[in-house]
Short mmCIF file of C-alpha atoms and ligand atoms in Angstrom, two decimals:
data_model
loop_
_atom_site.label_atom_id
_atom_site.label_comp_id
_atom_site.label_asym_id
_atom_site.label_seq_id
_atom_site.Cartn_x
_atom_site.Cartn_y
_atom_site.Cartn_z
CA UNK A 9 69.63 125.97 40.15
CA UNK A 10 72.68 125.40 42.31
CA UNK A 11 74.63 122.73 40.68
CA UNK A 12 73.46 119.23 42.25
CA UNK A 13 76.02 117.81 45.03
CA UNK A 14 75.06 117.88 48.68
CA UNK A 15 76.14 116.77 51.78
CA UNK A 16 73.94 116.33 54.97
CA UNK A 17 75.04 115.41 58.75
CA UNK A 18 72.34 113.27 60.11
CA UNK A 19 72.21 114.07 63.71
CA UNK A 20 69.83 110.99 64.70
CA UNK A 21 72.74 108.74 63.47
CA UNK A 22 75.18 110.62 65.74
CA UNK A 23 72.87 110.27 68.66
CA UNK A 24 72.79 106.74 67.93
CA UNK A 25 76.59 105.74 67.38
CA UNK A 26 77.32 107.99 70.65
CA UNK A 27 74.74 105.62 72.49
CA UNK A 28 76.82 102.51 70.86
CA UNK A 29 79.97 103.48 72.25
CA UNK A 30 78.22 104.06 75.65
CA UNK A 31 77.36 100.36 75.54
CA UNK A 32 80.44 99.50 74.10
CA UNK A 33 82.19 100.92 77.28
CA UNK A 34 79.63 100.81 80.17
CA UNK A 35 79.77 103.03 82.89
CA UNK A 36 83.33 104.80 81.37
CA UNK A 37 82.30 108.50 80.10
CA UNK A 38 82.62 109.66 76.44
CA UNK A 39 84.62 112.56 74.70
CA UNK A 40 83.32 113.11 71.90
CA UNK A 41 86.12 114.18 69.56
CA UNK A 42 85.53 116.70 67.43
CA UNK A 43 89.01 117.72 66.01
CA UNK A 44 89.22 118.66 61.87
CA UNK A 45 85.67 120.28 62.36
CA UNK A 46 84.35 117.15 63.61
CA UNK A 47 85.96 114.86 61.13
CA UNK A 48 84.90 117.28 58.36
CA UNK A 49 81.33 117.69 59.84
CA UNK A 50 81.46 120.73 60.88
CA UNK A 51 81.27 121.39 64.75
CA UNK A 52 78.02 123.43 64.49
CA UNK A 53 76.66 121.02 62.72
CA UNK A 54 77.11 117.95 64.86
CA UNK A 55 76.31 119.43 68.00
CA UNK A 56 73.10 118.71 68.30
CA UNK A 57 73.57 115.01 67.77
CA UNK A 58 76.70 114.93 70.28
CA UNK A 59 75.54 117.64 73.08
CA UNK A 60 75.26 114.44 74.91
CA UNK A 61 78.57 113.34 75.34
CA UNK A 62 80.71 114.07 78.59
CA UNK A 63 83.16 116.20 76.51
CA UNK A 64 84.59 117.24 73.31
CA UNK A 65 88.11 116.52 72.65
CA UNK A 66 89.99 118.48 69.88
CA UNK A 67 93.05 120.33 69.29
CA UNK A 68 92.77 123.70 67.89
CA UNK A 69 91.92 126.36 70.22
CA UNK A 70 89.39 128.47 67.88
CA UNK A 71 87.86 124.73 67.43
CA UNK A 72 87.64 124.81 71.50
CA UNK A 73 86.04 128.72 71.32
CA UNK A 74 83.67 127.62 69.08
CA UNK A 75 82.81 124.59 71.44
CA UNK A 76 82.08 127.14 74.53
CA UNK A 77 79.87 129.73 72.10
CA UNK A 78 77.66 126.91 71.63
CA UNK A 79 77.53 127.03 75.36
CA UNK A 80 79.42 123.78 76.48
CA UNK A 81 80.38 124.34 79.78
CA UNK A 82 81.76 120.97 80.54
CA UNK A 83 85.00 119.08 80.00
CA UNK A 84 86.88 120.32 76.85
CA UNK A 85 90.33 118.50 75.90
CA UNK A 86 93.26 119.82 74.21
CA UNK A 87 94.61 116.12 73.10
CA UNK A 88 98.01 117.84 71.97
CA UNK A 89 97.85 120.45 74.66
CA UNK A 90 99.08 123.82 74.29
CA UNK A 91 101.66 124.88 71.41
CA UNK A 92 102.81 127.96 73.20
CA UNK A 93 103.00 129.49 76.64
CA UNK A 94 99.99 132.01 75.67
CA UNK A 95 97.46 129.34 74.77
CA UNK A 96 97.55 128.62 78.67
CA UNK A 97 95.39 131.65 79.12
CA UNK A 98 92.66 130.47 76.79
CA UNK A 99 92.74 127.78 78.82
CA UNK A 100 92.35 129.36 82.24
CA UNK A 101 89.85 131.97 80.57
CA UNK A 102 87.80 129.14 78.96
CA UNK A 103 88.32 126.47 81.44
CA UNK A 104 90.21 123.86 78.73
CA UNK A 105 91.52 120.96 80.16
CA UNK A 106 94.83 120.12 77.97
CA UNK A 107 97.63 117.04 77.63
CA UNK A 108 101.00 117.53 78.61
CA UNK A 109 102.80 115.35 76.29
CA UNK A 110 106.98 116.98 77.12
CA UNK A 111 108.84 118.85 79.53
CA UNK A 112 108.58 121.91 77.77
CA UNK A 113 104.73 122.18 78.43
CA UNK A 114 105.35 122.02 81.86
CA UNK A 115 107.99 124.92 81.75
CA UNK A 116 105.21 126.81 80.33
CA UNK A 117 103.02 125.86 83.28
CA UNK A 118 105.50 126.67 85.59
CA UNK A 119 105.76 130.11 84.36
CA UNK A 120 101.87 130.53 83.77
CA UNK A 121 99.99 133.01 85.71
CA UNK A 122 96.28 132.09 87.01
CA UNK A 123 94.12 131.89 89.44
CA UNK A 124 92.23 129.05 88.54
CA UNK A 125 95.21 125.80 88.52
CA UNK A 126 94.56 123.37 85.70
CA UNK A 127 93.49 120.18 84.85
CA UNK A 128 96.03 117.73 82.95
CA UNK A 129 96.13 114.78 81.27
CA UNK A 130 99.41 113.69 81.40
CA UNK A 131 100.31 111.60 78.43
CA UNK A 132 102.55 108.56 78.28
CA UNK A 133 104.26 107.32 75.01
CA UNK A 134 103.25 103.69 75.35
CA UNK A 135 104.56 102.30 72.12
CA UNK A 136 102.87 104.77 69.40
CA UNK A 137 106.35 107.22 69.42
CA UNK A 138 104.64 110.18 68.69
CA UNK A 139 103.45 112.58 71.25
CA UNK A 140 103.94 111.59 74.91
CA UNK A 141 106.69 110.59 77.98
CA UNK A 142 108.50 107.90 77.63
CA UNK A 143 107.34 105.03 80.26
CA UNK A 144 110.66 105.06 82.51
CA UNK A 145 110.47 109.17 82.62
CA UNK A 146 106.34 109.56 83.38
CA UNK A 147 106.44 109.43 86.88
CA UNK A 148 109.10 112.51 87.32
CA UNK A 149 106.65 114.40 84.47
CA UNK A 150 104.13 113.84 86.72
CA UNK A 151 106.03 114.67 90.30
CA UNK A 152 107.42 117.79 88.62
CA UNK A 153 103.53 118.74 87.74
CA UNK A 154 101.88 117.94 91.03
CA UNK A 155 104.54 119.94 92.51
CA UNK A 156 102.96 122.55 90.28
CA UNK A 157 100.10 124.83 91.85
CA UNK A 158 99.40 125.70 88.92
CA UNK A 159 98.11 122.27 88.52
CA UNK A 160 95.04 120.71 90.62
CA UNK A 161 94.39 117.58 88.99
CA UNK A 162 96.47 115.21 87.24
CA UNK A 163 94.75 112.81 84.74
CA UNK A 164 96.48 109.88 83.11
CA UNK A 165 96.50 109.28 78.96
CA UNK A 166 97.97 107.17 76.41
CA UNK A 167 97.13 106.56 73.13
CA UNK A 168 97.56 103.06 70.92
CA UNK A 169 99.36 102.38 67.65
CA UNK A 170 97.27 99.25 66.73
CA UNK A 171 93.93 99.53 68.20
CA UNK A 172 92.65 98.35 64.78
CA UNK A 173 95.07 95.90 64.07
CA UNK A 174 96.46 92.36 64.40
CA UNK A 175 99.02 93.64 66.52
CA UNK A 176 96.06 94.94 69.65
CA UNK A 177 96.97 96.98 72.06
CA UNK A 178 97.68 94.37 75.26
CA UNK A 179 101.65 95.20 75.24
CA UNK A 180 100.71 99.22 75.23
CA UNK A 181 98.20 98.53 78.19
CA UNK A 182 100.89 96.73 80.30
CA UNK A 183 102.90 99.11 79.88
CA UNK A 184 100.59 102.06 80.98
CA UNK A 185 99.42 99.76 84.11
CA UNK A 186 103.03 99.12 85.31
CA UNK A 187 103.87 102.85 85.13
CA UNK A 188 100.61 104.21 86.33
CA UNK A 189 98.95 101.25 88.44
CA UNK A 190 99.38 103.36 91.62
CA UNK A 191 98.91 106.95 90.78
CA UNK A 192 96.00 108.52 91.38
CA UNK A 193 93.40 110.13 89.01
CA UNK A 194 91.35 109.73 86.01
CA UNK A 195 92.66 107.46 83.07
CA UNK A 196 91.95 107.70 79.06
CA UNK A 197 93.39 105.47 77.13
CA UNK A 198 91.04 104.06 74.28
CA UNK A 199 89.81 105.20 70.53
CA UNK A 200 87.23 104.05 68.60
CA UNK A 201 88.33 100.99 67.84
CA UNK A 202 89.92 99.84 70.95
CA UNK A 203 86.47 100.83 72.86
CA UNK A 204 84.74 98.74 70.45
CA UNK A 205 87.00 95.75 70.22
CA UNK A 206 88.20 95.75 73.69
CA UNK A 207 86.16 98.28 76.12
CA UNK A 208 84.25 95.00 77.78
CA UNK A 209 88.04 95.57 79.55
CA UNK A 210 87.35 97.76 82.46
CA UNK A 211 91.54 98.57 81.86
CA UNK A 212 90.92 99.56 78.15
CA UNK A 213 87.65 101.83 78.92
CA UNK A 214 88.88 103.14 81.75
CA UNK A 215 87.38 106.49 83.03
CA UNK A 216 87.14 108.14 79.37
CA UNK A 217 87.02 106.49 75.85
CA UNK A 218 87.94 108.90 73.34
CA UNK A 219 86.27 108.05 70.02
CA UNK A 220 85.98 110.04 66.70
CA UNK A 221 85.65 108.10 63.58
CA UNK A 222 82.82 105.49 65.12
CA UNK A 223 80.68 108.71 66.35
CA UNK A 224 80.75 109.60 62.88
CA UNK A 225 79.59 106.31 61.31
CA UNK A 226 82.94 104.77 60.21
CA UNK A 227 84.88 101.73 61.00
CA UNK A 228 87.58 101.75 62.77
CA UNK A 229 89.16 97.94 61.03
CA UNK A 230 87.75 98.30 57.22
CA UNK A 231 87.38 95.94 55.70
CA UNK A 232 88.34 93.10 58.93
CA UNK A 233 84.71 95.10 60.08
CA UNK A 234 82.49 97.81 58.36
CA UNK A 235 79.85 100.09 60.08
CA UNK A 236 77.11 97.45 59.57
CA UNK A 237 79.17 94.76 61.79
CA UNK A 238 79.69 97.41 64.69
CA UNK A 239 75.85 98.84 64.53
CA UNK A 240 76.98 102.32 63.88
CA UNK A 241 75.05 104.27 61.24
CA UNK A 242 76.96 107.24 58.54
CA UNK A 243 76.55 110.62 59.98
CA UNK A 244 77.14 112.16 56.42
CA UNK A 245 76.01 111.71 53.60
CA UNK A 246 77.56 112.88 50.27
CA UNK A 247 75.35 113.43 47.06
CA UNK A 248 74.99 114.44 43.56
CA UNK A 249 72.74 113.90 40.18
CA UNK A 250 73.45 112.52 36.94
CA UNK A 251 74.05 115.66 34.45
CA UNK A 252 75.03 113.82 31.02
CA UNK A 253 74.32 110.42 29.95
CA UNK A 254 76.61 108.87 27.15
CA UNK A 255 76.12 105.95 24.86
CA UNK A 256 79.52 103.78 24.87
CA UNK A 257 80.03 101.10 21.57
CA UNK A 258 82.49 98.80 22.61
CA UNK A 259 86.11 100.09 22.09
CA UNK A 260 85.00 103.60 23.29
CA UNK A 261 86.57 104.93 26.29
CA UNK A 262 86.00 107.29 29.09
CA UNK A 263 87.70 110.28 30.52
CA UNK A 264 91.02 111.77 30.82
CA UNK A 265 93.48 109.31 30.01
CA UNK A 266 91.21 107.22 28.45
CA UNK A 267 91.77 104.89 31.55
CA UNK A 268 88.51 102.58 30.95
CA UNK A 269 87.47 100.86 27.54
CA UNK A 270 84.54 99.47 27.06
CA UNK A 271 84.13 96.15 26.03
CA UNK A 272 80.73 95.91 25.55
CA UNK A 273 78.44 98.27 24.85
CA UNK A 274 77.59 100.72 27.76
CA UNK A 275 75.68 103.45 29.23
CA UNK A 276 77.28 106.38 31.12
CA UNK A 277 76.25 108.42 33.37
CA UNK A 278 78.19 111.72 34.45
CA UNK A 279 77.63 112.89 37.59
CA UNK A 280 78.50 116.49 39.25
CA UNK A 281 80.91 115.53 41.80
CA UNK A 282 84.66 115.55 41.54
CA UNK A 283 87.91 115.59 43.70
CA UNK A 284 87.39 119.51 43.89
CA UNK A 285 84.35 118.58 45.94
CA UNK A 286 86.59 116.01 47.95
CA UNK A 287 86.05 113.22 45.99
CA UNK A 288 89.38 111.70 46.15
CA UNK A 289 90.67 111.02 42.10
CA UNK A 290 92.36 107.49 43.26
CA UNK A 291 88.64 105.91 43.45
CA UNK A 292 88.51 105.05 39.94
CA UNK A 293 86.96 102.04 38.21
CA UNK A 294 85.16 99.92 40.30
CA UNK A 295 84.71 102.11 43.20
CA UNK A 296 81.31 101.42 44.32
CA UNK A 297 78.09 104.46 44.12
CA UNK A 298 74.51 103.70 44.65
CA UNK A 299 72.65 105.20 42.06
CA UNK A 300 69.15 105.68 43.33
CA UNK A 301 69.92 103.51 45.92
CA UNK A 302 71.14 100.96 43.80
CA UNK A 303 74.68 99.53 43.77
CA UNK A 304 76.67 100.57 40.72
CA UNK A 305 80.60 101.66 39.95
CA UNK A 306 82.52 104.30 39.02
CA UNK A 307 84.51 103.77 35.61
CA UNK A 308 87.20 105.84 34.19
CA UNK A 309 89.27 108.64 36.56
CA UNK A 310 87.77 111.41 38.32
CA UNK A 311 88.01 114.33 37.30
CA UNK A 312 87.74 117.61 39.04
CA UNK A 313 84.40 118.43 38.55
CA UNK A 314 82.53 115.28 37.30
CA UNK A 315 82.62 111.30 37.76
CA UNK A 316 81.56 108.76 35.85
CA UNK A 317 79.45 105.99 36.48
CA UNK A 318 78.05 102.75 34.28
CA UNK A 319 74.86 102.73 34.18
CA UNK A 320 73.95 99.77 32.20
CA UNK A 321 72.90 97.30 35.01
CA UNK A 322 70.21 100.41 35.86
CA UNK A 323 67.70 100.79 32.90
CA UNK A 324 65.65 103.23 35.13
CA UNK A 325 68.41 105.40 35.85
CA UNK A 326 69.47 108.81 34.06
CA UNK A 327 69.57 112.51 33.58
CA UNK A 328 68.67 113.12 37.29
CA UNK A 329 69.87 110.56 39.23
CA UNK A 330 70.86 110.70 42.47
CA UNK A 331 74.32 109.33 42.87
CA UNK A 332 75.17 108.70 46.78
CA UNK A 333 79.13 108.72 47.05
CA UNK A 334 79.28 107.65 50.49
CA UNK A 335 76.06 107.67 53.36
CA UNK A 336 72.51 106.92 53.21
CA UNK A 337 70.74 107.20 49.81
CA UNK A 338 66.90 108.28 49.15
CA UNK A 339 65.51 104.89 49.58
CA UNK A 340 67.37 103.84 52.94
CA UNK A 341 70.01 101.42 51.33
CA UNK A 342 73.93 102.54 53.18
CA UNK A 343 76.71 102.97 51.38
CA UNK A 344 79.71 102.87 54.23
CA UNK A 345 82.52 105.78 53.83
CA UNK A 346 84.93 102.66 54.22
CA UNK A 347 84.00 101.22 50.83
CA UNK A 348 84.93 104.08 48.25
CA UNK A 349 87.68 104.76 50.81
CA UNK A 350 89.24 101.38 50.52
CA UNK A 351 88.80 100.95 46.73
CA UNK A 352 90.89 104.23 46.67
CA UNK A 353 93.57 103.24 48.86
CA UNK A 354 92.72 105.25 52.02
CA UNK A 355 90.44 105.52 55.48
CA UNK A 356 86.94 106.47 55.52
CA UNK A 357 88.48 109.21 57.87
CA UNK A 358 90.25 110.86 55.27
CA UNK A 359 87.42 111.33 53.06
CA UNK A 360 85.42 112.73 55.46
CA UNK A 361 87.92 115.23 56.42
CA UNK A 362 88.32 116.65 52.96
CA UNK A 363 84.66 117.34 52.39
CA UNK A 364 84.93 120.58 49.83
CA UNK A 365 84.24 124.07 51.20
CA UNK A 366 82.25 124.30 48.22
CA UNK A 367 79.91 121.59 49.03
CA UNK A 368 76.79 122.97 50.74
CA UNK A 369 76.08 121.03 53.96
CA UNK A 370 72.33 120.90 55.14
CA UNK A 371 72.02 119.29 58.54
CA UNK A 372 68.38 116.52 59.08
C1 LIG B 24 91.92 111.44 66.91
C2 LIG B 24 92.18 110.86 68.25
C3 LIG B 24 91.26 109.96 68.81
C4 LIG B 24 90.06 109.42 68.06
O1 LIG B 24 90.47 108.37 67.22
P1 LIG B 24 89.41 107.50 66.36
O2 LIG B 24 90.24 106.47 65.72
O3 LIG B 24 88.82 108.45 65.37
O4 LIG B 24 88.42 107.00 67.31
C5 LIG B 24 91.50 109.52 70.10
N1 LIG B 24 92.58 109.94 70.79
C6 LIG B 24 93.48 110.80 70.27
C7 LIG B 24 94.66 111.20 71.07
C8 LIG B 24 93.32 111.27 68.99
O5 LIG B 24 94.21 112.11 68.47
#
């Protein structure tokens, strides 16, 4: 028997939290982003729940091949464009529509060879002061790429620092609408949780919405919000049984380090998941499981291998258990990614990401 973790994509809930961002931002259309292997999905195995988006958005260009061999033949987005001047013939051979973020991407245009000119998104750095044009140097960017015929169609982007924050994003969109208001094309401008929290604003949804973590079931403002609050649903759910059960007297402790003591008497139950399977070792005591679908918490570290949760509130519960980490357990109760990922000091999006190679995926 293979040892007892599992993951599984559930491609109904990805169906459904694409259809909540449609009505999140009506009438705009919807990349689906799929960089990091689909937030540590796996972009085979979410394609059947997102085929219905308008286009996948990534940034790797084996990520985009692997898009077109499952025969997309729409929209594809590099969001950080191309990192060198030969990546511009994947994108005329395979049709990739790509950012220009700096002058040295258009250089590379300038010099490309192709019969079919490009699509760009031309990317403005708003406020976020990463990738991107500054505001007062956009519109030369963009007069040096029209100029371009390499280039057929110039599409605007910017991206937000605090979609998910106090802070909002209404300075970031003023900016963007002073620079851009009378340019033509198609405008991006909105994550997941600027779509949700603001895409009733025809400004903020624009023409594209670009979300990732909601499609996959996660909040974008844990804990202000979690999944429940914005109707989306986890598309993955991470597994694995109770191996060992262990009889705590008070005083006893558990694990390397010794880290938890019990003060009562306890019952333990080890389970076969452990940060080599992506579990990440800061979610120690208290972290929240469901074992059989019940709530219950981790105590002691993780370890690389194994986890260990109290079992003393759950009489039924032992040798066999199933122990949901994060996702949908057996008997329909949710356990967000954004809980474990907030007891251990990170973003549901993290966790997803760093699903183990050696976890076996199956796909309902
Ligand atoms: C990753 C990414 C997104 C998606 O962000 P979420 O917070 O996951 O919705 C949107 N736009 C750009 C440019 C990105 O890099």
């Amino acid at each position: 028997m293979p040892r007892p973790i599992q993951a599984t994509i559930h491609t109904e809930a990805l169906r459904r939290n694409l259809a909540r961002m449609r009505q999140a931002a009506p009438d705009a259309k919807v990349w689906g982003v799929v960089k990091a292997n689909a937030y540590g999905h796996g972009i085979e195995r979410v394609w059947e729940g997102l085929r219905g988006a308008d286009g996948f958005a990534l940034l790797d260009l084996q990520e985009a091949e692997r898009v077109r061999a499952l025969g997309w033949r729409g929209p594809i987005l590099l969001l950080e464009g191309v990192f060198e001047a030969r990546d511009l013939e994947l994108c005329s051979r395979l049709g990739l529509w790509h950012t220009v973020h700096c002058d040295a991407q258009i250089d590379m245009l300038a010099m490309h060879k192709t019969h079919q000119p490009h699509r760009v998104f031309l990317k403005m750095n708003s406020g976020m002061n990463r990738l991107g044009f500054a505001p007062q140097r956009f519109r030369a960017a963009w007069t040096r790429l029209d100029a371009l015929p390499q280039v057929d169609e110039i599409s605007l982007m910017t991206h937000f620092s605090d979609a998910d924050g106090p802070k909002g994003i209404a300075r970031q969109v003023e900016v963007f609408e002073d620079i851009t208001g009378d340019l033509p094309g198609e405008r991006t401008l909105s994550n997941s949780a600027a779509s949700l929290r603001f895409g009733a604003d025809a400004a903020v949804r624009a023409d594209w919405i670009r979300p990732g973590i909601a499609v996959y079931g996660g909040a974008p403002d844990f804990p202000d919000h979690g999944a429940a609050h914005w109707g989306l649903q986890p598309a993955m759910t991470l597994a694995a049984r109770v191996i060992g059960v262990q009889q705590l007297a008070a005083g006893d402790t558990v694990g390397y380090g010794s880290s938890f003591t019990a003060d009562t008497p306890l019952r333990i139950g080890v389970v076969a998941c452990g940060y080599a399977d992506g579990y990440p070792r800061h979610c120690s005591t208290g972290t929240p499981v469901l074992v059989d679908g019940a709530r219950a918490r981790i105590v002691g570290r993780v370890s690389m291998d194994m986890l260990t949760v109290d079992l003393t509130p759950l009489p039924q519960a032992g040798l066999g258990s199933e122990v949901t980490l994060w996702g949908r357990a057996g008997n329909g109760t949710v356990l967000s990614i954004d809980e474990p990922a907030h007891a251990g000091g990170t973003v549901g999006y993290e966790l997803m990401c760093a699903l183990a190679q050696r976890v076996p995926v199956a796909v309902d």
